[in-house]
Short mmCIF file of C-alpha atoms in Angstrom, two decimals:
data_model
loop_
_atom_site.label_atom_id
_atom_site.label_comp_id
_atom_site.label_asym_id
_atom_site.label_seq_id
_atom_site.Cartn_x
_atom_site.Cartn_y
_atom_site.Cartn_z
CA MET D 292 -0.02 0.09 -0.06
CA THR D 293 1.38 3.37 -1.01
CA GLU D 294 1.66 6.22 1.23
CA GLU D 295 -0.70 8.06 -1.04
CA THR D 296 -3.57 5.23 -0.48
CA LEU D 297 -2.83 5.44 3.24
CA THR D 298 -3.21 9.51 3.65
CA GLU D 299 -6.37 9.28 1.37
CA THR D 300 -8.34 7.05 3.72
CA LEU D 301 -8.41 9.71 6.72
CA PRO D 302 -11.44 8.86 8.60
CA PRO D 303 -13.80 12.20 9.72
CA ILE D 304 -13.17 13.63 13.04
CA ARG D 305 -15.53 12.56 15.58
CA HIS D 306 -16.44 14.90 18.42
CA TRP D 307 -16.62 12.82 21.80
CA PRO D 308 -18.50 14.77 24.38
CA ALA D 309 -18.04 14.20 28.05
CA LEU D 310 -20.90 12.10 29.01
CA ASP D 311 -22.35 11.43 32.34
CA LEU D 312 -23.07 7.81 32.23
CA THR D 313 -24.95 5.96 34.95
CA GLY D 314 -25.08 2.21 36.09
CA THR D 315 -22.69 0.04 33.81
CA ASP D 316 -23.97 1.36 30.61
CA PHE D 317 -21.31 1.28 27.88
CA ASP D 318 -20.47 4.78 26.60
CA PRO D 319 -22.66 4.88 23.24
CA VAL D 320 -20.07 7.20 21.55
CA LEU D 321 -17.47 4.60 22.07
CA ARG D 322 -19.82 1.58 20.88
CA GLU D 323 -20.18 3.80 17.58
CA LEU D 324 -16.33 4.29 17.11
CA MET D 325 -15.89 0.66 17.57
CA SER D 326 -18.14 -0.25 14.66
CA GLU D 327 -16.93 2.40 12.42
CA GLY D 328 -13.53 0.90 12.34
CA PRO D 329 -10.33 -0.03 14.10
CA VAL D 330 -8.74 3.52 14.03
CA THR D 331 -10.80 6.26 14.07
CA ARG D 332 -10.37 10.17 14.71
CA ILE D 333 -11.50 11.97 17.82
CA GLN D 334 -11.92 15.25 19.46
CA LEU D 335 -12.56 15.49 23.19
CA PRO D 336 -13.85 18.47 25.03
CA ASN D 337 -10.79 20.05 26.05
CA GLY D 338 -7.24 20.30 24.65
CA GLU D 339 -6.43 21.25 21.11
CA GLY D 340 -6.64 19.33 17.78
CA TRP D 341 -7.56 15.79 17.17
CA ALA D 342 -6.09 12.25 18.19
CA TRP D 343 -6.17 8.83 16.83
CA LEU D 344 -8.20 6.26 18.66
CA VAL D 345 -7.35 2.64 18.41
CA THR D 346 -10.06 -0.07 19.71
CA ARG D 347 -9.03 -3.34 18.71
CA TYR D 348 -7.51 -5.72 21.19
CA ASP D 349 -4.15 -6.37 19.28
CA ASP D 350 -3.64 -2.75 18.25
CA VAL D 351 -4.26 -1.37 21.87
CA ARG D 352 -1.51 -3.98 23.36
CA MET D 353 0.69 -2.95 20.09
CA VAL D 354 0.43 0.74 21.03
CA THR D 355 0.93 0.57 24.61
CA ASN D 356 4.12 -1.52 24.31
CA ASP D 357 5.76 -0.27 21.45
CA ALA D 358 8.62 2.40 21.90
CA ARG D 359 7.46 4.20 18.59
CA PHE D 360 4.62 5.81 20.93
CA SER D 361 5.76 7.97 23.67
CA ARG D 362 3.89 9.42 26.86
CA GLU D 363 6.76 11.55 27.60
CA ALA D 364 6.31 13.59 24.32
CA VAL D 365 2.73 14.44 25.38
CA MET D 366 4.20 17.01 28.02
CA ASP D 367 4.77 19.45 25.33
CA LYS D 368 1.69 19.16 23.48
CA PRO D 369 -1.85 20.80 23.77
CA VAL D 370 -3.64 17.26 23.10
CA THR D 371 -7.24 17.06 22.78
CA ARG D 372 -8.40 15.49 26.05
CA LEU D 373 -11.32 14.83 28.57
CA ALA D 374 -9.96 16.66 31.61
CA PRO D 375 -10.48 20.26 31.40
CA HIS D 376 -7.00 20.81 33.15
CA PHE D 377 -3.97 18.81 32.34
CA ILE D 378 -1.29 19.31 34.86
CA PRO D 379 1.33 16.60 34.68
CA ASP D 380 4.50 17.04 37.16
CA PRO D 381 7.79 16.90 35.16
CA GLY D 382 9.26 13.40 35.74
CA ALA D 383 5.82 12.10 36.66
CA VAL D 384 6.00 8.11 36.17
CA GLY D 385 2.88 8.40 34.18
CA PHE D 386 4.67 10.59 31.45
CA LEU D 387 8.06 8.67 31.61
CA ASP D 388 9.33 6.30 29.01
CA PRO D 389 11.63 3.54 29.42
CA PRO D 390 14.54 3.42 30.80
CA ASP D 391 13.59 5.98 33.35
CA HIS D 392 10.19 4.58 33.75
CA THR D 393 11.62 1.09 34.37
CA ARG D 394 14.18 2.76 37.03
CA LEU D 395 11.44 4.28 38.98
CA ARG D 396 8.85 1.51 38.96
CA ARG D 397 11.71 -0.84 40.26
CA SER D 398 12.13 0.92 43.32
CA VAL D 399 8.61 0.10 44.51
CA ALA D 400 8.47 -3.46 42.72
CA PRO D 401 8.60 -5.26 46.02
CA ALA D 402 5.76 -4.01 47.86
CA PHE D 403 3.35 -5.13 44.84
CA THR D 404 4.95 -8.44 44.18
CA THR D 405 2.80 -11.50 45.14
CA LYS D 406 4.67 -11.46 48.45
CA GLY D 407 4.40 -7.72 49.17
CA VAL D 408 0.60 -7.92 48.58
CA GLU D 409 0.39 -11.01 50.92
CA ARG D 410 1.86 -8.89 53.53
CA VAL D 411 -1.12 -6.70 53.90
CA ARG D 412 -3.86 -9.55 53.46
CA GLU D 413 -4.55 -10.38 57.07
CA LYS D 414 -4.37 -6.71 58.27
CA ALA D 415 -6.85 -5.87 55.33
CA ARG D 416 -9.30 -8.82 56.14
CA ALA D 417 -9.21 -7.47 59.82
CA MET D 418 -9.77 -3.87 58.79
CA LEU D 419 -12.69 -5.04 56.49
CA ASP D 420 -14.29 -7.15 59.30
CA GLU D 421 -14.18 -4.32 61.61
CA LEU D 422 -16.14 -2.10 58.98
CA ILE D 423 -18.77 -4.81 58.46
CA ASP D 424 -19.28 -5.30 62.23
CA GLU D 425 -19.84 -1.44 62.51
CA LEU D 426 -22.22 -1.97 59.43
CA LEU D 427 -24.31 -4.65 60.98
CA GLN D 428 -24.43 -2.92 64.38
CA ASP D 429 -25.80 0.25 62.88
CA GLY D 430 -28.33 -1.68 60.98
CA PRO D 431 -30.12 -1.18 57.88
CA PRO D 432 -30.61 1.03 55.59
CA ALA D 433 -26.94 2.01 54.79
CA ASP D 434 -24.69 3.36 52.04
CA LEU D 435 -22.36 0.63 51.14
CA THR D 436 -19.99 3.43 49.50
CA ALA D 437 -19.64 5.48 52.62
CA THR D 438 -19.53 2.38 54.94
CA ILE D 439 -17.29 -0.07 53.06
CA LEU D 440 -16.28 0.73 49.34
CA SER D 441 -14.59 3.96 50.17
CA PRO D 442 -12.92 3.51 53.72
CA PHE D 443 -11.92 0.01 52.99
CA PRO D 444 -9.66 0.57 49.73
CA ILE D 445 -8.15 3.88 51.54
CA ALA D 446 -7.16 1.93 54.75
CA VAL D 447 -5.58 -0.71 52.62
CA ILE D 448 -3.64 1.59 50.10
CA CYS D 449 -2.33 3.89 53.32
CA GLU D 450 -1.36 0.49 54.82
CA MET D 451 0.37 -0.35 51.63
CA MET D 452 2.05 3.19 51.45
CA GLY D 453 2.88 3.63 54.90
CA VAL D 454 0.68 6.58 55.52
CA PRO D 455 -0.42 6.82 59.01
CA ALA D 456 -4.02 5.90 60.14
CA ALA D 457 -4.44 9.50 61.24
CA ASP D 458 -3.99 10.83 57.63
CA ARG D 459 -6.27 8.51 55.77
CA HIS D 460 -8.80 11.22 55.50
CA VAL D 461 -6.87 14.01 54.38
CA MET D 462 -5.27 11.67 51.55
CA HIS D 463 -8.93 10.70 50.39
CA THR D 464 -9.97 14.29 50.32
CA TRP D 465 -7.01 15.29 48.21
CA THR D 466 -7.52 12.49 45.64
CA GLN D 467 -11.37 13.16 45.30
CA LEU D 468 -10.19 16.87 44.30
CA ILE D 469 -7.44 15.61 42.06
CA LEU D 470 -9.64 12.98 40.24
CA SER D 471 -12.78 15.23 39.65
CA SER D 472 -12.76 17.55 36.75
CA SER D 473 -15.82 19.63 38.24
CA ASN D 474 -13.81 21.62 41.03
CA GLY D 475 -11.85 23.48 38.73
CA LYS D 476 -7.86 23.82 37.78
CA GLU D 477 -7.10 25.65 40.73
CA VAL D 478 -8.48 23.29 43.27
CA SER D 479 -6.96 20.43 41.60
CA GLU D 480 -3.44 22.14 41.56
CA LYS D 481 -3.98 22.96 45.13
CA ALA D 482 -4.64 19.38 46.16
CA LYS D 483 -1.83 17.99 44.04
CA ARG D 484 0.61 20.43 45.85
CA GLU D 485 -0.35 19.52 49.01
CA MET D 486 -0.42 15.74 48.61
CA ALA D 487 3.31 16.17 46.95
CA ALA D 488 4.44 18.51 50.06
CA TYR D 489 3.04 15.71 52.33
CA PHE D 490 4.78 12.79 50.51
CA SER D 491 7.97 15.00 50.34
CA ASP D 492 8.35 15.04 54.16
CA LEU D 493 7.28 11.44 54.61
CA ILE D 494 9.63 9.85 52.08
CA GLY D 495 12.44 12.44 53.54
CA LEU D 496 12.04 11.00 56.93
CA ARG D 497 12.60 7.44 55.59
CA GLU D 498 15.91 7.64 53.44
CA ASN D 499 17.42 4.83 55.80
CA SER D 500 14.50 3.21 56.23
CA THR D 501 14.47 -0.94 55.99
CA GLY D 502 10.38 -1.01 55.94
CA GLU D 503 8.59 -2.77 53.27
CA ASP D 504 5.87 -0.15 52.57
CA VAL D 505 5.98 2.06 49.60
CA THR D 506 7.27 5.17 50.90
CA SER D 507 9.95 3.51 53.07
CA LEU D 508 10.92 1.70 49.61
CA LEU D 509 11.07 5.02 48.06
CA GLY D 510 12.86 6.85 50.78
CA ALA D 511 15.48 4.10 50.78
CA ALA D 512 15.84 4.59 46.99
CA VAL D 513 16.13 8.12 47.40
CA GLY D 514 19.14 7.79 50.12
CA ARG D 515 21.01 5.22 47.72
CA GLY D 516 20.77 8.00 44.92
CA GLU D 517 18.69 5.64 42.69
CA ILE D 518 15.81 8.27 42.21
CA THR D 519 15.20 11.85 43.06
CA LEU D 520 12.96 13.10 45.87
CA GLU D 521 10.74 14.60 43.04
CA GLU D 522 10.55 11.37 41.11
CA ALA D 523 9.61 9.55 44.52
CA VAL D 524 6.96 12.10 45.34
CA GLY D 525 5.46 11.95 41.98
CA LEU D 526 5.29 7.83 42.11
CA ALA D 527 3.99 7.95 45.70
CA GLY D 528 0.90 10.39 44.52
CA LEU D 529 0.18 8.10 41.55
CA LEU D 530 -0.15 5.12 43.62
CA GLN D 531 -2.07 6.92 46.36
CA ILE D 532 -4.54 7.96 43.90
CA GLY D 533 -4.77 4.63 41.82
CA GLY D 534 -5.41 2.82 45.09
CA GLU D 535 -8.54 4.39 45.54
CA ALA D 536 -9.84 3.44 41.92
CA VAL D 537 -10.93 0.50 43.65
CA THR D 538 -13.71 2.32 45.50
CA ASN D 539 -15.27 3.06 41.98
CA ASN D 540 -14.57 -0.22 40.40
CA SER D 541 -15.86 -2.16 43.36
CA GLY D 542 -18.96 0.45 43.56
CA GLN D 543 -19.87 -0.47 39.71
CA MET D 544 -19.11 -3.99 40.66
CA PHE D 545 -21.68 -3.98 43.55
CA TYR D 546 -24.26 -2.19 41.70
CA LEU D 547 -24.08 -4.67 38.95
CA LEU D 548 -24.25 -7.59 41.43
CA LEU D 549 -27.19 -6.30 43.58
CA THR D 550 -29.31 -5.79 40.12
CA ARG D 551 -28.47 -9.15 38.95
CA PRO D 552 -29.54 -11.68 41.55
CA ASP D 553 -28.81 -14.52 39.32
CA LEU D 554 -24.86 -13.58 39.54
CA VAL D 555 -25.16 -13.08 43.21
CA ASP D 556 -26.90 -16.54 43.64
CA ARG D 557 -24.23 -18.25 41.78
CA LEU D 558 -21.38 -16.76 43.60
CA ARG D 559 -23.08 -17.83 46.93
CA ALA D 560 -23.70 -21.20 45.73
CA GLU D 561 -19.94 -21.74 44.26
CA PRO D 562 -17.73 -19.82 46.47
CA GLU D 563 -14.70 -21.48 44.47
CA ILE D 564 -15.26 -19.48 41.31
CA ARG D 565 -15.12 -15.98 43.00
CA PRO D 566 -11.70 -15.11 41.82
CA LYS D 567 -12.39 -15.95 38.16
CA ALA D 568 -15.87 -14.43 38.23
CA ILE D 569 -14.18 -10.98 39.61
CA ASP D 570 -11.74 -11.11 36.69
CA GLU D 571 -14.80 -11.27 34.23
CA LEU D 572 -16.44 -8.47 36.11
CA LEU D 573 -13.13 -6.31 35.74
CA ARG D 574 -13.10 -7.09 32.12
CA TRP D 575 -16.84 -6.34 31.63
CA ILE D 576 -17.34 -3.18 33.87
CA PRO D 577 -16.80 0.11 31.98
CA HIS D 578 -14.39 1.49 34.78
CA ARG D 579 -13.52 5.07 33.11
CA ASN D 580 -15.04 8.01 30.92
CA ALA D 581 -13.73 8.27 27.66
CA VAL D 582 -10.00 7.55 27.33
CA GLY D 583 -7.04 8.21 29.62
CA LEU D 584 -3.76 9.33 28.61
CA SER D 585 -2.55 9.67 25.21
CA ARG D 586 0.63 8.89 23.47
CA ILE D 587 2.60 10.50 20.70
CA ALA D 588 3.87 8.81 17.66
CA LEU D 589 7.65 9.37 17.29
CA VAL D 590 7.84 8.05 13.72
CA ASP D 591 5.39 7.12 11.15
CA VAL D 592 3.46 4.02 11.87
CA GLU D 593 0.99 2.16 10.12
CA ILE D 594 -2.01 0.53 11.67
CA ARG D 595 -4.50 -1.36 9.75
CA GLY D 596 -3.88 0.52 6.62
CA VAL D 597 -4.08 3.73 8.34
CA LEU D 598 -0.99 5.94 8.38
CA ILE D 599 -0.28 7.64 11.79
CA ARG D 600 2.51 10.32 11.30
CA ALA D 601 5.13 11.48 13.18
CA GLY D 602 3.79 13.86 16.06
CA ASP D 603 0.40 12.57 15.99
CA ALA D 604 -1.45 11.70 19.25
CA VAL D 605 -2.79 8.32 19.72
CA TYR D 606 -5.33 7.15 22.28
CA ASN D 607 -6.18 3.24 22.99
CA SER D 608 -9.32 2.20 24.69
CA TYR D 609 -9.06 -0.81 26.96
CA LEU D 610 -12.73 -0.74 27.62
CA ALA D 611 -13.25 -1.17 23.87
CA ALA D 612 -10.38 -3.93 23.75
CA ASN D 613 -12.24 -5.78 26.55
CA ARG D 614 -14.98 -6.26 24.28
CA ASP D 615 -13.16 -7.33 21.02
CA PRO D 616 -15.14 -10.24 19.95
CA ASP D 617 -11.99 -11.71 17.96
CA VAL D 618 -10.74 -12.25 21.62
CA PHE D 619 -13.64 -12.32 23.88
CA PRO D 620 -16.33 -14.55 22.35
CA ASP D 621 -19.95 -13.11 22.96
CA PRO D 622 -18.24 -9.98 24.57
CA GLU D 623 -21.44 -8.51 25.86
CA THR D 624 -22.28 -11.47 27.96
CA ILE D 625 -20.78 -11.80 31.74
CA ASP D 626 -19.43 -15.29 31.64
CA PHE D 627 -18.15 -16.46 34.90
CA SER D 628 -16.29 -19.37 33.25
CA ARG D 629 -14.56 -17.40 30.57
CA SER D 630 -11.19 -19.04 29.91
CA PRO D 631 -8.61 -17.64 28.98
CA ASN D 632 -9.61 -13.93 29.97
CA PRO D 633 -6.27 -12.03 29.07
CA HIS D 634 -8.52 -8.57 29.77
CA VAL D 635 -6.43 -5.45 29.86
CA SER D 636 -8.27 -3.64 32.63
CA PHE D 637 -5.22 -2.80 34.49
CA GLY D 638 -3.51 -1.61 31.14
CA PHE D 639 -0.67 -3.27 29.05
CA GLY D 640 3.00 -2.55 28.47
CA PRO D 641 5.29 -0.47 30.65
CA HIS D 642 2.31 1.38 32.20
CA PHE D 643 0.54 -1.68 33.44
CA CYS D 644 -0.87 -0.79 36.47
CA PRO D 645 1.33 -1.97 39.60
CA GLY D 646 -1.12 -2.42 41.96
CA ASN D 647 -3.37 -5.04 39.97
CA MET D 648 -2.73 -7.81 42.40
CA LEU D 649 -3.82 -5.53 45.30
CA ALA D 650 -6.90 -4.26 43.63
CA ARG D 651 -7.80 -8.09 42.77
CA LEU D 652 -7.14 -8.98 46.83
CA GLU D 653 -9.39 -6.02 47.80
CA GLU D 654 -12.09 -7.27 45.53
CA GLU D 655 -11.97 -10.82 46.49
CA LEU D 656 -12.09 -9.73 50.26
CA MET D 657 -15.10 -7.54 49.65
CA VAL D 658 -17.16 -9.94 47.70
CA ASP D 659 -16.56 -12.87 50.25
CA ALA D 660 -17.25 -10.80 53.01
CA LEU D 661 -20.35 -8.96 51.74
CA LEU D 662 -21.88 -11.90 50.25
CA ASP D 663 -21.08 -14.28 53.00
CA ARG D 664 -21.56 -12.12 56.23
CA ILE D 665 -24.94 -10.27 54.81
CA PRO D 666 -26.96 -13.01 53.22
CA GLY D 667 -29.91 -10.69 52.47
CA LEU D 668 -27.99 -7.67 51.07
CA ARG D 669 -29.86 -5.83 48.31
CA LEU D 670 -30.71 -2.35 47.03
CA ALA D 671 -32.67 -0.15 49.11
CA VAL D 672 -33.76 1.84 46.13
CA PRO D 673 -34.81 0.93 42.56
CA PRO D 674 -31.55 0.47 40.34
CA GLU D 675 -32.17 3.78 38.36
CA GLN D 676 -32.26 5.92 41.61
CA VAL D 677 -28.66 5.03 42.74
CA PRO D 678 -26.83 8.22 41.89
CA PHE D 679 -23.64 8.28 39.76
CA LYS D 680 -20.68 10.67 39.88
CA LYS D 681 -20.96 13.30 37.47
CA GLY D 682 -17.68 15.15 36.15
CA ALA D 683 -15.52 12.64 37.20
CA LEU D 684 -12.76 10.83 34.96
CA ILE D 685 -13.32 7.44 36.63
CA ARG D 686 -16.88 6.15 36.76
CA GLY D 687 -18.55 5.04 39.97
CA PRO D 688 -21.52 5.37 42.03
CA GLU D 689 -21.68 8.19 44.58
CA ALA D 690 -23.84 6.33 46.89
CA VAL D 691 -25.01 2.35 47.13
CA PRO D 692 -28.01 2.55 49.24
CA VAL D 693 -28.41 -0.76 50.79
CA THR D 694 -30.61 -2.81 53.18
CA TRP D 695 -31.00 -6.51 54.24
#
């Protein structure tokens, strides 16, 4: 195929508005884009210009794992985007490419291995049991988000990070302000600065630490001169914020389960399938709005007959990849026996989410505890009355009113 043929086939630019979607509805714009072709062009509500969007599973994995597409190059470009404000800090791990990215990730890797995650399992289970004890003691009705789905992931990520229990609340407040697009740029920037100052102090105190928590590992790496304090602070903030994504994911998960009694009945009857079932729910749940961070093509690249030129911005949709019928037969169906299930809900390539095992652990503990300890758990309002977050980058319910 000649270059002339490639460039003549430019698809039209599709405007992708910021939608406040409720429940677990799949984004109708994304569904249209997926049907229009494997590579389309989009314009999001903020930033400038347009960007390519890839939606097929194989293409998403290629773009996220190919050095010809750079996250670092995004720093200098006003790329079209969902968020109204774009304030990446220089050296932030989300905008680094290997080898710097690899060096930074290595400093905290021990905390997120199987052994590192198992270190917090019993403490996490005990914290969850305590929260459920309080829930049962207070009696129905209750908001599952306020009582379990929010405080539990906060407690676990703070434990993992080495953030004292007394500071959990302020961490949660900062995270919410950073993740919401509805408070304005100044509020979000202020929260980022305050969180960064907090981690700078905490990591600075731990330069000779032998602790296994994340801030101790970062402090020790700074002390050895392997990473800078600024790099450590940026990574700590990203991990802390990422840890709270479990609240939104589990909120959608329990909303789905409580509106699908057939799924809950099966999970209660066959507890041994729960880990596999949670993986399928993670594949199926649309955990974010629109798309996340873009990459910039460093050279001309052809994807499925479309020429992406050097300098072009490229987005990939993990949500679309998870519904690719070539990889996931009957992708719209929730199939607890799906195997294999190579979903990309935690990303792919160098930026694959380091907390994926921790998130799975938390989801499994919550499903076990809530289904086994509260047999009559059900929604206290009709499904359409469950309020969902507005103006958020990550999807999830504001509250999950339940009774039993």
